[in-house]
Short mmCIF file of N, CA and C in Angstrom, two decimals:
data_model
loop_
_atom_site.label_atom_id
_atom_site.label_comp_id
_atom_site.label_asym_id
_atom_site.label_seq_id
_atom_site.Cartn_x
_atom_site.Cartn_y
_atom_site.Cartn_z
N MET P 429 77.42 114.96 56.41
CA MET P 429 78.27 113.79 56.60
C MET P 429 77.36 112.57 56.71
N THR P 430 77.68 111.56 55.95
CA THR P 430 76.87 110.35 55.99
C THR P 430 77.25 109.51 57.19
N ASN P 431 76.43 108.51 57.45
CA ASN P 431 76.67 107.63 58.59
C ASN P 431 77.99 106.88 58.42
N ALA P 432 78.28 106.44 57.20
CA ALA P 432 79.52 105.70 56.95
C ALA P 432 80.74 106.59 57.15
N GLU P 433 80.64 107.86 56.73
CA GLU P 433 81.76 108.78 56.93
C GLU P 433 81.99 109.05 58.41
N GLY P 434 80.90 109.23 59.15
CA GLY P 434 81.01 109.44 60.59
C GLY P 434 81.64 108.25 61.30
N ARG P 435 81.25 107.05 60.85
CA ARG P 435 81.82 105.84 61.44
C ARG P 435 83.32 105.74 61.12
N GLY P 436 83.68 106.09 59.88
CA GLY P 436 85.09 106.07 59.49
C GLY P 436 85.91 107.07 60.28
N LEU P 437 85.33 108.25 60.50
CA LEU P 437 86.02 109.27 61.28
C LEU P 437 86.21 108.81 62.72
N ARG P 438 85.19 108.16 63.28
CA ARG P 438 85.32 107.63 64.65
C ARG P 438 86.42 106.59 64.74
N VAL P 439 86.52 105.74 63.71
CA VAL P 439 87.57 104.71 63.72
C VAL P 439 88.94 105.37 63.67
N VAL P 440 89.09 106.41 62.84
CA VAL P 440 90.37 107.10 62.74
C VAL P 440 90.73 107.77 64.07
N VAL P 441 89.76 108.46 64.68
CA VAL P 441 90.01 109.14 65.95
C VAL P 441 90.34 108.12 67.03
N LEU P 442 89.61 107.01 67.07
CA LEU P 442 89.90 105.97 68.05
C LEU P 442 91.30 105.40 67.82
N GLY P 443 91.68 105.20 66.57
CA GLY P 443 93.03 104.71 66.27
C GLY P 443 94.11 105.67 66.72
N VAL P 444 93.88 106.96 66.52
CA VAL P 444 94.87 107.96 66.94
C VAL P 444 94.96 108.00 68.47
N VAL P 445 93.82 107.95 69.14
CA VAL P 445 93.83 108.00 70.61
C VAL P 445 94.50 106.75 71.19
N VAL P 446 94.10 105.59 70.69
CA VAL P 446 94.70 104.34 71.20
C VAL P 446 96.18 104.31 70.85
N GLY P 447 96.53 104.72 69.65
CA GLY P 447 97.94 104.76 69.27
C GLY P 447 98.72 105.73 70.14
N GLY P 448 98.11 106.86 70.48
CA GLY P 448 98.78 107.83 71.34
C GLY P 448 98.96 107.34 72.75
N LEU P 449 98.11 106.42 73.19
CA LEU P 449 98.24 105.87 74.54
C LEU P 449 99.10 104.61 74.57
N VAL P 450 98.94 103.76 73.56
CA VAL P 450 99.61 102.46 73.58
C VAL P 450 101.04 102.54 73.07
N LEU P 451 101.29 103.29 72.02
CA LEU P 451 102.63 103.33 71.44
C LEU P 451 103.69 103.86 72.41
N PRO P 452 103.44 104.93 73.16
CA PRO P 452 104.46 105.35 74.13
C PRO P 452 104.73 104.29 75.21
N ILE P 453 103.70 103.57 75.60
CA ILE P 453 103.90 102.51 76.61
C ILE P 453 104.76 101.41 76.03
N LEU P 454 104.46 101.00 74.80
CA LEU P 454 105.27 99.96 74.15
C LEU P 454 106.71 100.42 73.94
N ALA P 455 106.88 101.68 73.57
CA ALA P 455 108.24 102.21 73.41
C ALA P 455 109.00 102.19 74.72
N GLY P 456 108.30 102.48 75.82
CA GLY P 456 108.95 102.44 77.13
C GLY P 456 109.24 101.04 77.62
N LEU P 457 108.46 100.07 77.18
CA LEU P 457 108.68 98.68 77.60
C LEU P 457 109.71 97.95 76.75
N TRP P 458 109.96 98.44 75.55
CA TRP P 458 110.83 97.73 74.62
C TRP P 458 112.23 97.49 75.21
N GLN P 459 112.89 98.53 75.67
CA GLN P 459 114.28 98.38 76.13
C GLN P 459 114.40 97.49 77.36
N PRO P 460 113.57 97.64 78.39
CA PRO P 460 113.69 96.71 79.52
C PRO P 460 113.41 95.26 79.13
N LEU P 461 112.45 95.05 78.23
CA LEU P 461 112.19 93.68 77.78
C LEU P 461 113.36 93.13 76.97
N ALA P 462 113.93 93.95 76.11
CA ALA P 462 115.09 93.50 75.34
C ALA P 462 116.25 93.16 76.27
N ALA P 463 116.48 94.00 77.28
CA ALA P 463 117.56 93.73 78.23
C ALA P 463 117.29 92.47 79.04
N ALA P 464 116.02 92.20 79.34
CA ALA P 464 115.68 91.00 80.10
C ALA P 464 116.00 89.73 79.32
N PHE P 465 116.04 89.84 78.00
CA PHE P 465 116.37 88.68 77.18
C PHE P 465 117.78 88.78 76.61
N GLY P 466 118.65 89.57 77.24
CA GLY P 466 120.06 89.59 76.91
C GLY P 466 120.46 90.50 75.78
N TYR P 467 119.59 91.32 75.24
CA TYR P 467 119.94 92.22 74.15
C TYR P 467 120.36 93.56 74.74
N LEU P 468 121.68 93.76 74.83
CA LEU P 468 122.25 94.99 75.38
C LEU P 468 123.39 95.45 74.47
N PRO P 469 123.09 96.19 73.41
CA PRO P 469 124.13 96.58 72.45
C PRO P 469 125.25 97.40 73.09
N ALA P 470 124.99 98.12 74.15
CA ALA P 470 126.02 98.95 74.78
C ALA P 470 127.17 98.12 75.31
N ILE P 471 126.92 96.87 75.68
CA ILE P 471 127.99 96.01 76.19
C ILE P 471 128.35 94.91 75.20
N GLY P 472 127.81 95.01 73.97
CA GLY P 472 128.16 94.05 72.93
C GLY P 472 127.25 92.83 72.85
N ALA P 473 126.22 92.74 73.67
CA ALA P 473 125.29 91.62 73.64
C ALA P 473 124.20 91.95 72.62
N ARG P 474 124.26 91.33 71.44
CA ARG P 474 123.33 91.67 70.37
C ARG P 474 122.43 90.51 69.95
N THR P 475 122.30 89.49 70.79
CA THR P 475 121.41 88.37 70.47
C THR P 475 120.42 88.18 71.62
N LEU P 476 119.23 87.74 71.25
CA LEU P 476 118.21 87.43 72.26
C LEU P 476 118.48 86.04 72.81
N THR P 477 118.46 85.91 74.12
CA THR P 477 118.74 84.65 74.76
C THR P 477 117.98 84.54 76.08
N LEU P 478 117.83 83.33 76.57
CA LEU P 478 117.18 83.10 77.85
C LEU P 478 118.17 82.99 79.01
N ASP P 479 119.44 83.20 78.74
CA ASP P 479 120.46 83.07 79.78
C ASP P 479 120.22 83.98 80.99
N PRO P 480 119.80 85.25 80.82
CA PRO P 480 119.54 86.06 82.02
C PRO P 480 118.45 85.46 82.91
N TRP P 481 117.44 84.85 82.31
CA TRP P 481 116.37 84.22 83.08
C TRP P 481 116.88 82.97 83.78
N ARG P 482 117.74 82.21 83.13
CA ARG P 482 118.32 81.02 83.75
C ARG P 482 119.20 81.41 84.94
N GLN P 483 119.98 82.48 84.78
CA GLN P 483 120.81 82.96 85.88
C GLN P 483 119.96 83.44 87.05
N LEU P 484 118.86 84.12 86.74
CA LEU P 484 117.95 84.57 87.79
C LEU P 484 117.34 83.39 88.54
N ALA P 485 116.89 82.38 87.81
CA ALA P 485 116.27 81.21 88.44
C ALA P 485 117.27 80.43 89.29
N ALA P 486 118.56 80.54 88.96
CA ALA P 486 119.58 79.80 89.70
C ALA P 486 120.01 80.51 90.99
N LEU P 487 119.63 81.74 91.17
CA LEU P 487 120.01 82.47 92.39
C LEU P 487 119.33 81.84 93.61
N PRO P 488 120.07 81.67 94.70
CA PRO P 488 119.45 81.11 95.90
C PRO P 488 118.44 82.07 96.51
N GLY P 489 117.27 81.56 96.82
CA GLY P 489 116.24 82.34 97.48
C GLY P 489 115.36 83.16 96.56
N VAL P 490 115.57 83.08 95.24
CA VAL P 490 114.78 83.91 94.34
C VAL P 490 113.31 83.48 94.34
N TRP P 491 113.05 82.18 94.46
CA TRP P 491 111.66 81.71 94.44
C TRP P 491 110.94 82.09 95.72
N THR P 492 111.66 82.07 96.84
CA THR P 492 111.07 82.52 98.10
C THR P 492 110.76 84.01 98.03
N SER P 493 111.67 84.78 97.46
CA SER P 493 111.45 86.22 97.32
C SER P 493 110.27 86.51 96.41
N LEU P 494 110.15 85.76 95.33
CA LEU P 494 109.04 85.96 94.41
C LEU P 494 107.71 85.63 95.08
N ALA P 495 107.68 84.51 95.80
CA ALA P 495 106.45 84.12 96.50
C ALA P 495 106.08 85.16 97.56
N LEU P 496 107.05 85.65 98.30
CA LEU P 496 106.79 86.67 99.33
C LEU P 496 106.30 87.97 98.70
N THR P 497 106.87 88.35 97.57
CA THR P 497 106.44 89.56 96.88
C THR P 497 104.99 89.43 96.41
N LEU P 498 104.66 88.31 95.80
CA LEU P 498 103.29 88.10 95.34
C LEU P 498 102.30 88.06 96.50
N TRP P 499 102.65 87.36 97.56
CA TRP P 499 101.79 87.26 98.74
C TRP P 499 101.56 88.65 99.35
N THR P 500 102.62 89.43 99.52
CA THR P 500 102.51 90.75 100.12
C THR P 500 101.66 91.66 99.24
N GLY P 501 101.87 91.62 97.94
CA GLY P 501 101.10 92.46 97.02
C GLY P 501 99.63 92.12 97.03
N LEU P 502 99.31 90.84 96.99
CA LEU P 502 97.91 90.44 96.98
C LEU P 502 97.22 90.73 98.31
N VAL P 503 97.87 90.42 99.42
CA VAL P 503 97.26 90.64 100.72
C VAL P 503 97.10 92.13 101.01
N SER P 504 98.09 92.95 100.67
CA SER P 504 97.96 94.39 100.93
C SER P 504 96.87 95.00 100.06
N THR P 505 96.71 94.51 98.83
CA THR P 505 95.63 94.99 97.98
C THR P 505 94.27 94.61 98.57
N LEU P 506 94.15 93.39 99.03
CA LEU P 506 92.90 92.94 99.64
C LEU P 506 92.59 93.73 100.91
N LEU P 507 93.60 93.96 101.75
CA LEU P 507 93.38 94.74 102.96
C LEU P 507 92.98 96.18 102.65
N ALA P 508 93.60 96.79 101.64
CA ALA P 508 93.22 98.15 101.24
C ALA P 508 91.79 98.19 100.74
N LEU P 509 91.39 97.18 99.97
CA LEU P 509 90.02 97.11 99.47
C LEU P 509 89.03 96.96 100.63
N LEU P 510 89.34 96.07 101.56
CA LEU P 510 88.46 95.88 102.72
C LEU P 510 88.38 97.14 103.57
N LEU P 511 89.49 97.83 103.75
CA LEU P 511 89.50 99.07 104.52
C LEU P 511 88.65 100.14 103.82
N ALA P 512 88.78 100.25 102.50
CA ALA P 512 87.98 101.23 101.76
C ALA P 512 86.49 100.89 101.87
N PHE P 513 86.14 99.61 101.71
CA PHE P 513 84.74 99.21 101.87
C PHE P 513 84.25 99.48 103.28
N GLY P 514 85.08 99.21 104.28
CA GLY P 514 84.70 99.46 105.67
C GLY P 514 84.46 100.93 105.94
N CYS P 515 85.34 101.79 105.41
CA CYS P 515 85.15 103.23 105.59
C CYS P 515 83.88 103.71 104.90
N ALA P 516 83.64 103.20 103.69
CA ALA P 516 82.44 103.60 102.96
C ALA P 516 81.19 103.11 103.67
N ALA P 517 81.24 101.88 104.21
CA ALA P 517 80.07 101.34 104.92
C ALA P 517 79.83 102.11 106.22
N ALA P 518 80.90 102.48 106.92
CA ALA P 518 80.75 103.22 108.17
C ALA P 518 80.20 104.63 107.92
N ALA P 519 80.54 105.23 106.79
CA ALA P 519 80.10 106.58 106.49
C ALA P 519 78.72 106.61 105.84
N TYR P 520 78.26 105.49 105.34
CA TYR P 520 76.99 105.46 104.62
C TYR P 520 75.84 105.87 105.55
N GLY P 521 75.11 106.86 105.14
CA GLY P 521 73.97 107.31 105.91
C GLY P 521 74.31 108.23 107.07
N ARG P 522 75.58 108.44 107.36
CA ARG P 522 75.98 109.27 108.49
C ARG P 522 76.47 110.65 108.05
N ILE P 523 77.14 110.69 106.92
CA ILE P 523 77.73 111.94 106.46
C ILE P 523 76.81 112.54 105.41
N GLY P 524 76.51 113.81 105.55
CA GLY P 524 75.69 114.50 104.57
C GLY P 524 76.43 114.66 103.25
N THR P 525 75.72 114.99 102.22
CA THR P 525 76.31 115.11 100.89
C THR P 525 77.40 116.18 100.85
N LYS P 526 77.14 117.34 101.41
CA LYS P 526 78.13 118.42 101.37
C LYS P 526 79.37 118.05 102.17
N ARG P 527 79.17 117.46 103.32
CA ARG P 527 80.31 117.09 104.15
C ARG P 527 81.11 115.96 103.50
N GLY P 528 80.42 115.01 102.90
CA GLY P 528 81.10 113.93 102.21
C GLY P 528 81.89 114.42 101.02
N LEU P 529 81.34 115.36 100.27
CA LEU P 529 82.05 115.93 99.12
C LEU P 529 83.28 116.71 99.57
N ARG P 530 83.20 117.34 100.73
CA ARG P 530 84.36 118.07 101.25
C ARG P 530 85.52 117.11 101.54
N PHE P 531 85.21 115.90 102.01
CA PHE P 531 86.26 114.91 102.27
C PHE P 531 86.79 114.31 100.98
N LEU P 532 85.93 114.18 99.97
CA LEU P 532 86.34 113.57 98.72
C LEU P 532 87.12 114.50 97.80
N THR P 533 86.96 115.79 97.96
CA THR P 533 87.58 116.75 97.04
C THR P 533 89.09 116.58 96.91
N PRO P 534 89.85 116.48 98.00
CA PRO P 534 91.30 116.30 97.83
C PRO P 534 91.66 114.99 97.12
N LEU P 535 90.90 113.95 97.40
CA LEU P 535 91.19 112.67 96.76
C LEU P 535 90.93 112.71 95.26
N LEU P 536 89.89 113.43 94.87
CA LEU P 536 89.57 113.54 93.46
C LEU P 536 90.47 114.54 92.74
N ALA P 537 91.02 115.50 93.45
CA ALA P 537 91.85 116.52 92.82
C ALA P 537 93.28 116.05 92.59
N ALA P 538 93.75 115.09 93.35
CA ALA P 538 95.16 114.67 93.25
C ALA P 538 95.54 114.20 91.85
N PRO P 539 94.79 113.32 91.18
CA PRO P 539 95.19 112.93 89.82
C PRO P 539 95.20 114.09 88.84
N HIS P 540 94.27 115.03 89.00
CA HIS P 540 94.23 116.17 88.10
C HIS P 540 95.43 117.08 88.33
N ALA P 541 95.82 117.25 89.58
CA ALA P 541 96.99 118.06 89.88
C ALA P 541 98.25 117.41 89.32
N ALA P 542 98.35 116.10 89.42
CA ALA P 542 99.51 115.40 88.87
C ALA P 542 99.56 115.57 87.36
N MET P 543 98.42 115.50 86.69
CA MET P 543 98.38 115.70 85.24
C MET P 543 98.80 117.12 84.88
N ALA P 544 98.35 118.11 85.65
CA ALA P 544 98.71 119.50 85.38
C ALA P 544 100.21 119.72 85.55
N ILE P 545 100.78 119.13 86.57
CA ILE P 545 102.22 119.29 86.79
C ILE P 545 103.00 118.62 85.66
N GLY P 546 102.56 117.44 85.25
CA GLY P 546 103.22 116.76 84.12
C GLY P 546 103.12 117.56 82.84
N LEU P 547 101.95 118.15 82.59
CA LEU P 547 101.78 118.96 81.39
C LEU P 547 102.66 120.21 81.46
N ALA P 548 102.80 120.79 82.65
CA ALA P 548 103.68 121.95 82.79
C ALA P 548 105.13 121.58 82.48
N PHE P 549 105.57 120.40 82.92
CA PHE P 549 106.93 119.96 82.61
C PHE P 549 107.09 119.70 81.11
N LEU P 550 106.02 119.36 80.45
CA LEU P 550 106.08 119.08 79.02
C LEU P 550 106.14 120.36 78.19
N ILE P 551 105.29 121.34 78.49
CA ILE P 551 105.17 122.51 77.62
C ILE P 551 105.90 123.74 78.13
N ALA P 552 106.55 123.67 79.25
CA ALA P 552 107.29 124.83 79.77
C ALA P 552 108.40 125.21 78.79
N PRO P 553 108.85 126.47 78.83
CA PRO P 553 109.93 126.89 77.93
C PRO P 553 111.20 126.06 78.09
N SER P 554 111.41 125.47 79.25
CA SER P 554 112.55 124.58 79.44
C SER P 554 112.09 123.13 79.52
N GLY P 555 110.87 122.86 79.04
CA GLY P 555 110.29 121.53 79.14
C GLY P 555 110.82 120.57 78.10
N TRP P 556 110.27 119.37 78.14
CA TRP P 556 110.76 118.29 77.29
C TRP P 556 110.54 118.56 75.81
N LEU P 557 109.42 119.20 75.46
CA LEU P 557 109.19 119.50 74.05
C LEU P 557 110.22 120.49 73.52
N ALA P 558 110.49 121.54 74.28
CA ALA P 558 111.49 122.52 73.85
C ALA P 558 112.87 121.90 73.80
N ARG P 559 113.18 121.03 74.72
CA ARG P 559 114.50 120.39 74.71
C ARG P 559 114.66 119.42 73.55
N ALA P 560 113.54 118.83 73.13
CA ALA P 560 113.62 117.87 72.01
C ALA P 560 113.97 118.56 70.70
N VAL P 561 113.60 119.81 70.54
CA VAL P 561 113.83 120.49 69.27
C VAL P 561 114.85 121.62 69.37
N SER P 562 115.52 121.75 70.50
CA SER P 562 116.50 122.82 70.66
C SER P 562 117.91 122.24 70.71
N PRO P 563 118.86 122.93 70.22
CA PRO P 563 118.85 124.22 69.54
C PRO P 563 118.68 124.11 68.02
N TRP P 564 118.63 122.92 67.48
CA TRP P 564 118.63 122.78 66.03
C TRP P 564 117.38 123.34 65.36
N ALA P 565 116.21 123.27 65.98
CA ALA P 565 114.99 123.78 65.35
C ALA P 565 114.62 125.17 65.84
N THR P 566 114.98 125.51 67.06
CA THR P 566 114.57 126.80 67.62
C THR P 566 115.70 127.80 67.67
N GLY P 567 116.94 127.34 67.69
CA GLY P 567 118.07 128.23 67.82
C GLY P 567 118.34 128.65 69.26
N TRP P 568 117.58 128.11 70.20
CA TRP P 568 117.74 128.48 71.61
C TRP P 568 118.92 127.73 72.21
N ARG P 569 119.84 128.46 72.79
CA ARG P 569 120.89 127.82 73.59
C ARG P 569 120.44 127.72 75.04
N LEU P 570 119.63 128.69 75.45
CA LEU P 570 119.00 128.71 76.76
C LEU P 570 117.50 128.90 76.53
N PRO P 571 116.66 128.37 77.42
CA PRO P 571 115.22 128.57 77.23
C PRO P 571 114.86 130.04 77.39
N PRO P 572 113.82 130.49 76.68
CA PRO P 572 113.41 131.89 76.80
C PRO P 572 112.88 132.19 78.20
N ASP P 573 112.99 133.42 78.59
CA ASP P 573 112.55 133.83 79.91
C ASP P 573 111.07 134.20 79.86
N LEU P 574 110.21 133.17 79.90
CA LEU P 574 108.77 133.36 79.85
C LEU P 574 108.17 132.88 81.17
N ALA P 575 107.38 133.70 81.80
CA ALA P 575 106.72 133.31 83.04
C ALA P 575 105.34 132.78 82.69
N ILE P 576 105.27 131.52 82.23
CA ILE P 576 103.98 130.99 81.79
C ILE P 576 103.10 130.58 82.94
N VAL P 577 103.65 130.43 84.13
CA VAL P 577 102.84 130.05 85.28
C VAL P 577 102.51 131.26 86.15
N HIS P 578 102.81 132.46 85.66
CA HIS P 578 102.49 133.71 86.35
C HIS P 578 103.11 133.77 87.75
N ASP P 579 104.32 133.27 87.89
CA ASP P 579 105.02 133.31 89.16
C ASP P 579 106.45 133.77 88.89
N PRO P 580 106.73 135.05 89.02
CA PRO P 580 108.06 135.54 88.71
C PRO P 580 109.12 135.08 89.70
N MET P 581 108.72 134.56 90.84
CA MET P 581 109.70 134.14 91.83
C MET P 581 110.12 132.71 91.55
#
């Protein structure tokens, strides 16, 4: 494989990965954004307009609520950051490597466990993939009785 072919392959793989991450997010954002601008075909609203935003701005107390929300979000983020820095500074040089890793293990495992649970919901016999193609592609009226997680209970 030449250098140009390798570079082309990397561009294709990067495009597939970015597309696989960005396109589902955009698909999920499309409907709420369309509804925010008045496009709701279910109720007969089929034009984009700024009227929902004007109605929101006209509500009493909306600007106070927005300011309070922003203030609370920023201050709580800053306090969490300061608390994390304080805990790290207090533990620096006091906790041995093995003991520190024992405390970090649950924190590092939580995102991986969440990903595993999400993947199980996706590929399970009654998961979203099977439901997307059933019964027209699989012929299943009920999901097959497969114990893929090795837990018969």
